[in-house]
Short mmCIF file of C-alpha atoms in Angstrom, two decimals:
data_model
loop_
_atom_site.label_atom_id
_atom_site.label_comp_id
_atom_site.label_asym_id
_atom_site.label_seq_id
_atom_site.Cartn_x
_atom_site.Cartn_y
_atom_site.Cartn_z
CA UNK A 1 39.04 -20.91 -9.06
CA UNK A 2 36.85 -21.39 -12.33
CA UNK A 3 33.21 -21.43 -11.69
CA UNK A 4 30.20 -18.58 -12.29
CA UNK A 5 29.18 -16.40 -9.63
CA UNK A 6 25.69 -17.88 -7.81
CA UNK A 7 25.53 -20.98 -10.12
CA UNK A 8 28.68 -23.26 -8.80
CA UNK A 9 31.06 -22.38 -6.14
CA UNK A 10 32.54 -23.88 -2.91
CA UNK A 11 29.60 -23.84 -0.67
CA UNK A 12 32.19 -24.29 2.11
CA UNK A 13 33.73 -21.03 1.25
CA UNK A 14 30.65 -19.32 1.12
CA UNK A 15 29.16 -20.96 4.79
CA UNK A 16 32.40 -19.66 6.11
CA UNK A 17 31.66 -16.19 4.56
CA UNK A 18 28.43 -16.04 6.39
CA UNK A 19 29.74 -17.45 9.72
CA UNK A 20 32.63 -14.70 9.57
CA UNK A 21 29.42 -11.78 8.67
CA UNK A 22 27.22 -12.78 11.64
CA UNK A 23 30.10 -13.08 14.29
CA UNK A 24 31.75 -9.56 13.28
CA UNK A 25 27.45 -8.46 13.48
CA UNK A 26 27.64 -9.97 17.00
CA UNK A 27 30.67 -8.25 18.24
CA UNK A 28 29.55 -5.01 16.31
CA UNK A 29 26.26 -5.19 18.25
CA UNK A 30 27.67 -6.73 21.63
CA UNK A 31 30.30 -3.88 21.53
CA UNK A 32 27.44 -0.65 20.63
CA UNK A 33 25.21 -2.17 23.03
CA UNK A 34 24.54 -3.25 27.03
CA UNK A 35 21.99 -5.56 29.17
CA UNK A 36 20.22 -2.31 30.57
CA UNK A 37 19.67 -1.06 26.90
CA UNK A 38 18.23 -4.49 25.45
CA UNK A 39 15.68 -5.24 28.46
CA UNK A 40 14.79 -1.21 28.35
CA UNK A 41 14.02 -1.64 24.44
CA UNK A 42 12.30 -5.12 24.91
CA UNK A 43 9.92 -3.38 27.66
CA UNK A 44 9.45 -0.73 25.79
CA UNK A 45 8.12 -2.89 23.04
CA UNK A 46 6.42 -5.45 24.75
CA UNK A 47 4.18 -2.33 26.25
CA UNK A 48 3.61 -0.49 22.52
CA UNK A 49 2.67 -3.88 21.54
CA UNK A 50 0.37 -5.02 24.43
CA UNK A 51 -1.49 -1.34 24.48
CA UNK A 52 -1.54 -1.67 20.24
CA UNK A 53 -3.33 -5.53 20.78
CA UNK A 54 -5.67 -4.35 23.25
CA UNK A 55 -7.13 -1.46 20.89
CA UNK A 56 -7.06 -3.43 18.19
CA UNK A 57 -8.76 -6.47 20.08
CA UNK A 58 -11.54 -3.81 21.58
CA UNK A 59 -11.87 -2.23 18.66
CA UNK A 60 -12.44 -5.31 16.41
CA UNK A 61 -14.67 -7.15 18.76
CA UNK A 62 -17.07 -3.52 19.37
CA UNK A 63 -17.15 -3.67 15.56
CA UNK A 64 -18.37 -6.86 15.21
CA UNK A 65 -21.13 -6.60 18.08
CA UNK A 66 -22.22 -3.40 16.16
CA UNK A 67 -22.70 -5.42 13.15
CA UNK A 68 -24.31 -8.32 14.38
CA UNK A 69 -26.67 -6.01 16.78
CA UNK A 70 -28.82 -3.36 16.38
CA UNK A 71 -26.46 -1.06 14.59
CA UNK A 72 -27.69 -2.46 11.44
CA UNK A 73 -31.14 -0.77 11.01
CA UNK A 74 -30.09 1.28 7.90
CA UNK A 75 -27.64 1.94 4.81
CA UNK A 76 -26.63 3.52 1.67
CA UNK A 77 -29.26 2.02 -0.47
CA UNK A 78 -32.52 0.26 -0.47
CA UNK A 79 -32.20 -3.25 1.16
CA UNK A 80 -33.44 -4.26 -3.06
CA UNK A 81 -29.83 -3.46 -4.15
CA UNK A 82 -28.33 -5.73 -1.53
CA UNK A 83 -28.08 -8.71 -3.97
CA UNK A 84 -23.93 -9.46 -3.77
CA UNK A 85 -23.88 -12.10 -1.25
CA UNK A 86 -21.45 -11.76 1.45
CA UNK A 87 -19.14 -14.23 1.35
CA UNK A 88 -18.44 -13.38 -2.90
CA UNK A 89 -16.70 -9.88 -1.54
CA UNK A 90 -14.79 -11.67 1.40
CA UNK A 91 -13.89 -13.84 -1.27
CA UNK A 92 -12.74 -10.98 -3.52
CA UNK A 93 -11.05 -9.01 -0.60
CA UNK A 94 -9.30 -12.10 0.40
CA UNK A 95 -7.48 -12.45 -3.19
CA UNK A 96 -7.15 -8.48 -3.40
CA UNK A 97 -4.53 -9.28 -0.09
CA UNK A 98 -3.23 -12.26 -1.22
CA UNK A 99 -2.40 -10.54 -4.67
CA UNK A 100 -1.32 -7.08 -2.92
CA UNK A 101 1.34 -9.59 -1.19
CA UNK A 102 2.89 -11.25 -4.23
CA UNK A 103 3.21 -7.91 -5.80
CA UNK A 104 4.99 -6.47 -3.13
CA UNK A 105 6.73 -8.95 -2.75
CA UNK A 106 7.93 -8.85 -6.28
CA UNK A 107 8.94 -5.49 -5.97
CA UNK A 108 11.09 -6.24 -2.57
CA UNK A 109 13.00 -8.71 -4.17
CA UNK A 110 12.24 -11.03 -1.71
CA UNK A 111 15.81 -12.74 -2.58
CA UNK A 112 17.77 -9.48 -1.73
CA UNK A 113 21.36 -8.61 -1.06
CA UNK A 114 22.46 -5.37 0.65
CA UNK A 115 24.61 -2.37 -0.30
CA UNK A 116 27.36 -3.65 1.92
CA UNK A 117 26.78 -7.17 0.80
CA UNK A 118 26.63 -6.01 -3.16
CA UNK A 119 29.99 -4.71 -2.42
CA UNK A 120 31.50 -7.24 -0.49
CA UNK A 121 30.72 -10.69 -1.29
CA UNK A 122 29.00 -10.65 -4.27
CA UNK A 123 31.33 -9.96 -6.59
CA UNK A 124 33.25 -13.02 -5.62
CA UNK A 125 32.91 -16.18 -7.58
CA UNK A 126 30.82 -18.23 -4.52
CA UNK A 127 27.70 -19.97 -4.67
CA UNK A 128 25.47 -17.58 -3.26
CA UNK A 129 22.82 -19.85 -1.97
CA UNK A 130 24.30 -19.78 1.61
CA UNK A 131 23.95 -15.95 1.36
CA UNK A 132 20.71 -15.23 0.37
CA UNK A 133 19.18 -18.34 2.10
CA UNK A 134 18.78 -17.19 5.22
CA UNK A 135 17.48 -13.36 4.79
CA UNK A 136 15.26 -14.99 2.50
CA UNK A 137 13.41 -17.89 4.69
CA UNK A 138 13.56 -15.12 7.39
CA UNK A 139 11.85 -12.72 5.39
CA UNK A 140 9.16 -15.10 3.75
CA UNK A 141 8.31 -17.03 7.21
CA UNK A 142 7.78 -13.14 8.78
CA UNK A 143 5.44 -12.51 5.98
CA UNK A 144 3.30 -15.86 6.90
CA UNK A 145 3.25 -14.89 10.58
CA UNK A 146 2.13 -10.84 9.97
CA UNK A 147 -0.42 -12.42 7.23
CA UNK A 148 -1.99 -14.40 9.62
CA UNK A 149 -1.92 -12.09 12.46
CA UNK A 150 -3.76 -9.21 10.18
CA UNK A 151 -6.41 -11.94 8.66
CA UNK A 152 -7.64 -12.45 11.80
CA UNK A 153 -9.60 -9.63 13.20
CA UNK A 154 -10.92 -10.21 9.49
CA UNK A 155 -12.08 -13.43 10.21
CA UNK A 156 -13.70 -12.23 13.27
CA UNK A 157 -15.55 -9.60 11.36
CA UNK A 158 -16.67 -11.71 8.37
CA UNK A 159 -17.68 -15.22 10.01
CA UNK A 160 -19.76 -13.92 13.03
CA UNK A 161 -20.89 -18.23 13.38
CA UNK A 162 -17.54 -19.20 13.14
CA UNK A 163 -15.76 -20.34 16.64
CA UNK A 164 -12.31 -19.41 17.92
CA UNK A 165 -10.54 -22.54 16.78
CA UNK A 166 -12.11 -21.68 13.50
CA UNK A 167 -11.32 -18.10 13.32
CA UNK A 168 -7.68 -19.45 14.03
CA UNK A 169 -7.36 -22.04 11.44
CA UNK A 170 -8.74 -19.75 8.79
CA UNK A 171 -5.63 -17.51 10.02
CA UNK A 172 -3.21 -19.90 9.44
CA UNK A 173 -4.89 -21.34 6.19
CA UNK A 174 -4.13 -17.76 4.56
CA UNK A 175 -1.00 -16.99 6.33
CA UNK A 176 0.48 -20.44 4.81
CA UNK A 177 -0.77 -19.12 1.33
CA UNK A 178 0.73 -15.86 1.61
CA UNK A 179 4.00 -17.68 2.34
CA UNK A 180 3.07 -19.38 -1.14
CA UNK A 181 2.83 -16.18 -2.60
CA UNK A 182 5.97 -14.80 -1.65
CA UNK A 183 7.78 -17.86 -2.86
CA UNK A 184 6.24 -17.36 -6.24
CA UNK A 185 7.45 -13.87 -5.93
CA UNK A 186 11.10 -15.18 -5.91
CA UNK A 187 10.56 -17.59 -8.82
CA UNK A 188 9.86 -14.56 -10.57
CA UNK A 189 13.29 -13.07 -9.95
CA UNK A 190 14.94 -16.53 -11.51
CA UNK A 191 14.19 -14.60 -14.92
CA UNK A 192 13.74 -10.69 -14.16
CA UNK A 193 12.97 -9.94 -18.17
CA UNK A 194 10.45 -12.66 -17.85
CA UNK A 195 7.00 -12.29 -20.08
CA UNK A 196 3.97 -10.60 -18.64
CA UNK A 197 2.37 -13.40 -19.01
CA UNK A 198 4.35 -15.41 -15.67
CA UNK A 199 2.86 -12.61 -13.34
CA UNK A 200 -0.33 -13.63 -14.47
CA UNK A 201 -0.14 -16.82 -14.47
CA UNK A 202 1.12 -16.51 -10.78
CA UNK A 203 -1.75 -14.07 -9.85
CA UNK A 204 -3.70 -16.18 -10.97
CA UNK A 205 -2.52 -19.60 -8.87
CA UNK A 206 -3.42 -17.42 -6.18
CA UNK A 207 -7.39 -17.63 -6.77
CA UNK A 208 -7.69 -21.20 -4.88
CA UNK A 209 -5.95 -20.36 -2.41
CA UNK A 210 -8.24 -17.32 -1.62
CA UNK A 211 -10.60 -19.76 -1.08
CA UNK A 212 -9.11 -22.28 0.97
CA UNK A 213 -9.59 -19.78 4.64
CA UNK A 214 -13.29 -20.04 3.80
CA UNK A 215 -13.56 -23.59 3.85
CA UNK A 216 -11.59 -23.34 7.70
CA UNK A 217 -14.20 -25.86 9.14
CA UNK A 218 -12.78 -28.98 7.91
CA UNK A 219 -8.73 -29.51 8.54
CA UNK A 220 -7.78 -30.98 4.96
CA UNK A 221 -7.78 -26.78 3.73
CA UNK A 222 -5.28 -26.33 6.27
CA UNK A 223 -3.31 -29.34 5.34
CA UNK A 224 -3.68 -28.64 1.72
CA UNK A 225 -2.24 -24.81 2.18
CA UNK A 226 0.89 -25.79 4.13
CA UNK A 227 1.37 -28.12 1.70
CA UNK A 228 1.07 -25.60 -0.87
CA UNK A 229 3.40 -23.40 1.51
CA UNK A 230 6.49 -26.23 1.64
CA UNK A 231 6.23 -27.13 -2.24
CA UNK A 232 6.46 -23.14 -3.19
CA UNK A 233 9.35 -23.28 -0.35
CA UNK A 234 11.26 -26.58 -1.51
CA UNK A 235 11.80 -25.30 -5.16
CA UNK A 236 12.49 -21.73 -4.43
CA UNK A 237 15.06 -22.22 -1.77
CA UNK A 238 17.14 -24.31 -3.84
CA UNK A 239 17.31 -21.68 -6.50
CA UNK A 240 17.76 -19.22 -4.38
CA UNK A 241 21.62 -18.78 -5.24
CA UNK A 242 20.57 -18.36 -9.22
CA UNK A 243 18.63 -14.70 -9.08
CA UNK A 244 20.98 -13.23 -10.86
CA UNK A 245 22.88 -9.93 -9.35
CA UNK A 246 21.10 -7.24 -10.68
CA UNK A 247 18.11 -8.19 -9.35
CA UNK A 248 19.81 -9.46 -6.14
CA UNK A 249 21.00 -4.85 -5.67
CA UNK A 250 17.52 -4.14 -7.12
CA UNK A 251 15.89 -5.71 -4.47
CA UNK A 252 17.88 -4.46 -1.88
CA UNK A 253 17.50 -1.33 -2.74
CA UNK A 254 14.28 -1.58 -2.94
CA UNK A 255 14.06 -3.44 0.27
CA UNK A 256 16.93 -0.60 1.94
CA UNK A 257 14.51 2.35 0.95
CA UNK A 258 11.64 0.74 2.47
CA UNK A 259 12.50 -0.05 5.64
CA UNK A 260 14.47 3.26 6.31
CA UNK A 261 11.06 4.68 5.59
CA UNK A 262 9.33 2.62 8.08
CA UNK A 263 11.48 3.13 10.43
CA UNK A 264 11.67 7.10 9.87
CA UNK A 265 7.72 7.08 9.13
CA UNK A 266 7.79 9.08 6.11
CA UNK A 267 5.30 8.10 4.21
CA UNK A 268 6.51 9.82 1.21
CA UNK A 269 9.04 7.71 0.67
CA UNK A 270 7.35 5.06 1.45
CA UNK A 271 5.17 5.88 -1.86
CA UNK A 272 8.59 6.63 -3.96
CA UNK A 273 10.03 3.35 -2.62
CA UNK A 274 7.07 0.89 -4.10
CA UNK A 275 6.44 3.24 -7.10
CA UNK A 276 6.11 1.13 -10.37
CA UNK A 277 8.82 2.47 -12.97
CA UNK A 278 8.11 2.37 -16.87
CA UNK A 279 9.58 -0.67 -18.00
CA UNK A 280 8.70 -1.21 -21.60
CA UNK A 281 9.45 1.03 -24.15
CA UNK A 282 5.55 1.57 -24.72
CA UNK A 283 4.89 3.00 -21.35
CA UNK A 284 8.27 5.23 -21.65
CA UNK A 285 7.07 6.79 -24.99
CA UNK A 286 3.12 7.50 -23.43
CA UNK A 287 1.99 10.94 -24.73
CA UNK A 288 5.01 11.04 -27.22
CA UNK A 289 3.12 13.08 -29.83
CA UNK A 290 1.11 15.46 -28.13
CA UNK A 291 4.89 16.58 -25.62
CA UNK A 292 5.84 17.16 -29.50
CA UNK A 293 3.11 19.60 -30.49
CA UNK A 294 4.13 22.97 -30.83
CA UNK A 295 3.12 25.19 -27.71
CA UNK A 296 2.91 28.86 -26.38
CA UNK A 297 4.08 30.11 -23.42
CA UNK A 298 5.76 28.77 -20.16
CA UNK A 299 3.01 27.67 -18.00
CA UNK A 300 1.30 25.97 -21.51
CA UNK A 301 4.77 23.78 -21.96
CA UNK A 302 4.58 22.86 -18.37
CA UNK A 303 0.76 21.71 -17.78
CA UNK A 304 1.77 19.59 -21.43
CA UNK A 305 4.71 18.55 -19.61
CA UNK A 306 2.91 17.94 -15.64
CA UNK A 307 0.37 15.48 -18.00
CA UNK A 308 2.82 13.59 -20.18
CA UNK A 309 4.58 12.90 -16.69
CA UNK A 310 1.67 11.42 -15.23
CA UNK A 311 0.50 9.19 -18.05
CA UNK A 312 4.10 7.69 -17.89
CA UNK A 313 4.18 7.49 -14.11
CA UNK A 314 1.17 7.40 -12.67
CA UNK A 315 -0.35 4.37 -11.01
CA UNK A 316 -1.86 1.62 -12.79
CA UNK A 317 -5.49 2.07 -13.18
CA UNK A 318 -6.21 -1.31 -11.47
CA UNK A 319 -5.82 0.54 -8.51
CA UNK A 320 -8.47 2.96 -8.86
CA UNK A 321 -10.81 0.22 -10.45
CA UNK A 322 -10.29 -1.78 -7.66
CA UNK A 323 -11.16 0.86 -4.93
CA UNK A 324 -14.41 1.42 -7.06
CA UNK A 325 -15.04 -2.03 -6.54
CA UNK A 326 -14.31 -2.50 -3.20
CA UNK A 327 -16.83 0.74 -2.67
CA UNK A 328 -19.58 -1.01 -4.85
CA UNK A 329 -19.27 -4.43 -3.83
CA UNK A 330 -19.56 -2.87 0.37
CA UNK A 331 -22.99 -0.61 -0.54
CA UNK A 332 -24.25 -4.12 -2.27
CA UNK A 333 -23.65 -6.62 0.25
CA UNK A 334 -26.25 -9.31 1.38
CA UNK A 335 -26.54 -8.93 4.85
CA UNK A 336 -25.89 -5.06 4.81
CA UNK A 337 -23.45 -3.23 6.86
CA UNK A 338 -23.49 -0.02 9.09
CA UNK A 339 -24.29 2.95 6.92
CA UNK A 340 -21.10 4.05 8.89
CA UNK A 341 -19.22 1.21 8.32
CA UNK A 342 -19.96 1.88 3.93
CA UNK A 343 -19.00 5.30 4.41
CA UNK A 344 -15.74 4.97 5.67
CA UNK A 345 -14.90 2.34 3.89
CA UNK A 346 -15.37 4.56 0.64
CA UNK A 347 -13.59 7.54 2.71
CA UNK A 348 -10.42 5.31 2.73
CA UNK A 349 -11.05 4.23 -0.94
CA UNK A 350 -10.63 7.29 -1.58
CA UNK A 351 -8.29 8.30 -0.05
CA UNK A 352 -6.15 6.16 -0.96
CA UNK A 353 -7.05 6.64 -4.77
CA UNK A 354 -6.30 10.53 -4.19
CA UNK A 355 -2.55 9.47 -2.81
CA UNK A 356 -1.75 7.31 -6.16
CA UNK A 357 -2.75 9.77 -8.22
CA UNK A 358 0.20 12.52 -6.80
CA UNK A 359 3.64 9.98 -7.79
CA UNK A 360 4.68 13.43 -9.85
CA UNK A 361 3.87 15.87 -7.12
CA UNK A 362 6.07 13.51 -5.28
CA UNK A 363 8.64 13.08 -7.20
CA UNK A 364 8.93 17.03 -8.01
CA UNK A 365 9.08 17.69 -4.36
CA UNK A 366 12.28 16.16 -4.02
CA UNK A 367 13.92 19.13 -5.80
CA UNK A 368 12.13 21.75 -4.99
CA UNK A 369 15.09 24.24 -7.07
CA UNK A 370 13.39 22.81 -10.54
CA UNK A 371 10.21 24.54 -10.07
CA UNK A 372 12.66 27.92 -9.58
CA UNK A 373 13.92 27.36 -12.87
CA UNK A 374 10.87 28.12 -14.57
CA UNK A 375 10.13 31.49 -15.81
CA UNK A 376 6.76 31.44 -13.97
CA UNK A 377 5.69 32.24 -10.40
CA UNK A 378 5.55 29.17 -7.79
CA UNK A 379 1.84 29.00 -7.17
CA UNK A 380 1.15 28.77 -11.47
CA UNK A 381 3.98 25.62 -11.11
CA UNK A 382 1.92 23.99 -8.40
CA UNK A 383 -1.37 24.97 -9.99
CA UNK A 384 0.23 22.77 -13.13
CA UNK A 385 1.11 20.29 -10.79
CA UNK A 386 -2.73 19.93 -9.55
CA UNK A 387 -4.35 19.63 -13.24
CA UNK A 388 -3.95 15.68 -14.07
CA UNK A 389 -5.33 14.74 -9.91
CA UNK A 390 -7.95 16.94 -10.24
CA UNK A 391 -9.06 15.37 -13.39
CA UNK A 392 -8.15 12.31 -12.38
CA UNK A 393 -10.21 12.26 -9.04
CA UNK A 394 -13.05 14.51 -10.39
CA UNK A 395 -13.58 11.37 -12.78
CA UNK A 396 -12.82 8.47 -10.65
CA UNK A 397 -15.53 10.45 -7.49
CA UNK A 398 -18.07 11.27 -10.70
CA UNK A 399 -17.93 7.49 -11.56
CA UNK A 400 -18.41 6.37 -8.01
CA UNK A 401 -21.19 8.97 -7.34
CA UNK A 402 -22.88 7.89 -10.06
CA UNK A 403 -23.14 4.42 -9.18
CA UNK A 404 -24.01 5.65 -5.79
CA UNK A 405 -27.16 8.21 -7.25
CA UNK A 406 -28.25 5.24 -9.51
CA UNK A 407 -29.24 3.26 -6.57
CA UNK A 408 -30.95 5.81 -5.43
CA UNK A 409 -29.21 7.48 -2.25
CA UNK A 410 -29.20 11.08 -2.44
CA UNK A 411 -30.52 11.83 -6.14
CA UNK A 412 -28.47 12.85 -9.10
CA UNK A 413 -27.15 15.89 -7.63
CA UNK A 414 -24.90 13.72 -6.06
CA UNK A 415 -22.86 13.36 -9.12
CA UNK A 416 -21.53 17.04 -9.25
CA UNK A 417 -21.23 17.13 -5.81
CA UNK A 418 -19.03 14.47 -6.06
CA UNK A 419 -17.21 15.60 -8.85
CA UNK A 420 -16.39 18.77 -6.91
CA UNK A 421 -14.78 16.42 -4.00
CA UNK A 422 -12.73 14.81 -6.40
CA UNK A 423 -11.10 18.47 -6.84
CA UNK A 424 -10.71 19.60 -3.59
CA UNK A 425 -9.30 15.76 -3.13
CA UNK A 426 -6.55 16.26 -5.36
CA UNK A 427 -5.26 19.56 -3.44
CA UNK A 428 -4.53 17.18 -0.39
CA UNK A 429 -2.36 15.22 -2.96
CA UNK A 430 -0.26 18.33 -2.82
CA UNK A 431 -0.14 18.80 0.93
CA UNK A 432 0.96 15.63 1.53
CA UNK A 433 3.72 15.63 -1.04
CA UNK A 434 5.11 18.62 1.80
CA UNK A 435 4.73 16.62 4.36
CA UNK A 436 7.96 18.11 7.07
CA UNK A 437 10.50 15.34 7.48
CA UNK A 438 10.46 14.17 11.03
CA UNK A 439 12.65 15.98 13.64
CA UNK A 440 14.91 13.49 15.55
CA UNK A 441 16.83 16.16 16.89
CA UNK A 442 14.37 16.90 19.64
CA UNK A 443 13.64 14.89 22.21
CA UNK A 444 10.85 12.06 21.30
CA UNK A 445 7.59 12.19 23.07
CA UNK A 446 6.52 9.10 24.99
CA UNK A 447 3.44 7.54 24.07
CA UNK A 448 1.90 4.14 24.88
CA UNK A 449 3.10 2.83 21.41
CA UNK A 450 6.60 3.69 22.33
CA UNK A 451 8.62 6.92 21.43
CA UNK A 452 7.40 8.96 18.42
CA UNK A 453 9.17 12.50 17.08
CA UNK A 454 7.47 15.55 18.01
CA UNK A 455 4.13 16.79 15.61
CA UNK A 456 4.15 13.13 13.95
CA UNK A 457 1.31 12.76 13.95
CA UNK A 458 -0.07 15.87 12.86
CA UNK A 459 3.06 15.23 10.03
CA UNK A 460 1.23 11.85 8.98
CA UNK A 461 -2.10 13.28 8.26
CA UNK A 462 -1.05 16.11 6.80
CA UNK A 463 -3.10 15.69 3.39
CA UNK A 464 -5.06 13.27 4.77
CA UNK A 465 -7.16 16.01 6.44
CA UNK A 466 -7.86 18.10 3.38
CA UNK A 467 -9.27 14.99 1.27
CA UNK A 468 -11.35 13.91 4.28
CA UNK A 469 -12.52 17.24 4.21
CA UNK A 470 -13.13 17.50 0.90
CA UNK A 471 -15.30 14.39 1.36
CA UNK A 472 -17.52 15.48 3.91
CA UNK A 473 -20.10 17.27 2.07
CA UNK A 474 -20.53 13.98 -0.39
CA UNK A 475 -20.59 11.64 3.14
CA UNK A 476 -23.08 13.96 4.52
CA UNK A 477 -25.44 13.51 1.59
CA UNK A 478 -25.51 9.78 1.61
CA UNK A 479 -25.95 9.57 5.30
CA UNK A 480 -28.68 11.65 4.92
CA UNK A 481 -29.95 10.66 1.72
CA UNK A 482 -30.39 13.35 -0.16
CA UNK A 483 -28.69 16.50 -1.07
CA UNK A 484 -29.08 19.78 1.35
CA UNK A 485 -29.67 22.83 -1.32
CA UNK A 486 -26.57 24.24 1.18
CA UNK A 487 -23.99 21.13 0.22
CA UNK A 488 -23.86 22.16 -3.77
CA UNK A 489 -22.25 25.64 -2.44
CA UNK A 490 -20.35 24.09 0.50
CA UNK A 491 -18.76 21.78 -1.56
CA UNK A 492 -17.80 24.33 -3.89
CA UNK A 493 -16.27 26.67 -1.58
CA UNK A 494 -14.08 24.02 0.24
CA UNK A 495 -12.84 22.52 -3.08
CA UNK A 496 -12.26 26.11 -4.28
CA UNK A 497 -10.81 27.39 -0.69
CA UNK A 498 -9.18 23.53 -0.86
CA UNK A 499 -7.03 24.63 -3.87
CA UNK A 500 -6.47 27.95 -3.60
CA UNK A 501 -4.49 27.65 -0.10
CA UNK A 502 -2.18 24.71 -1.60
CA UNK A 503 -1.42 26.81 -4.97
CA UNK A 504 -0.79 29.83 -2.86
CA UNK A 505 1.21 28.01 0.31
CA UNK A 506 1.47 24.56 -0.45
CA UNK A 507 4.85 24.79 -0.79
CA UNK A 508 5.62 25.57 2.42
CA UNK A 509 6.95 21.98 3.97
CA UNK A 510 5.46 22.76 7.74
#
């Protein structure tokens, strides 16, 4: 058969391969499951979904009533600084959500071939479109549905004057734009080595889509979003078979890693799966001159290696800058949000930023034997790992607290308090990197959300608990409106204690 894989081939033969695969899969699943098992799984899933929905709905409406009611009597800044229209912040958050969907979809594929598929039919000279298109369409539509469901509470909280039908229309509009974003990511797969302008153009094309959910009072935004999603799918679907083989295998590997991490509740593995690898030669050579300089001593050499690894493997600066912008927008919004809601947003942004600085720590934690090869005590190796996260979080918290101090709350003493808190937050990244793996050999614990492994909640909170604890003095100062003299030594003790504890005992996985 003189055809090139993925471009031309016998479509009937490809469909026969797909039909055979589905029949074999159904036969295998039926042999390993029974009707009572399926019924029990459906009942457990429905019960877990119902409990989660009930909790989410009650929380959203309680928060909505609090925002609209008597809770809005205090803010972290004076009312004269409430200059940012609420619609602007909600638009920026909507666009950030769409951009995140597009970026994650590009990392995961979205047109993929799993390891078994890559070993079986990918080398065959077949038309790949019937083989990869069904999974691509399922993934795209599932993303749109999940995006619509996730946007619904956001619409309820941010548009208090809308009626129920308008909220539903806004959610469906956002879901349709999310489908467009995933289809755009699939188009980028056709040329994996495309210039950097192409992803930028795709992200820029999502800006009008982020406006459409706020025009849900009319019907034409929904029609326009659905038409855009249909056009994007009509362009991407016929070309799904043209995605290069290497790109299919890469997307399948990343998707499998992410799915396994979510199924086994492994937060560290999820971070590793979604980590950004240095692609350009310039990124791979960051710090080359600094690394080539002579050093004296093993500890200095290890610190230098960790610094270079941080600059090469660390997260892009866009993430920390985005969280800084969100924190600034939350305190400047008009009408103001309750002070406790603003503090909660600051804590979430701090935890997310601190987690992003732990890329090197998470990678080295995979092979703890590497530290044993270094002629240094283990605590010095862990101290070296903390050098750059401590510096990065100190700078991030310093910038955040400097901006808040300039707006009035807590005064200039808030800045050193924030820098000290950043050091303690970095210790949480080392603690999070040594989370114990879920113990699936022990009987799971039955919860309203379904069975989970024992001690799983405490394992997931490992690291985050220390990060939040390190931020407590700063958040208390913001809530009180001034820095009490006892908060500085308390923050110093918390940060120093967190670092010392993790340096001395952080290598223990449990």
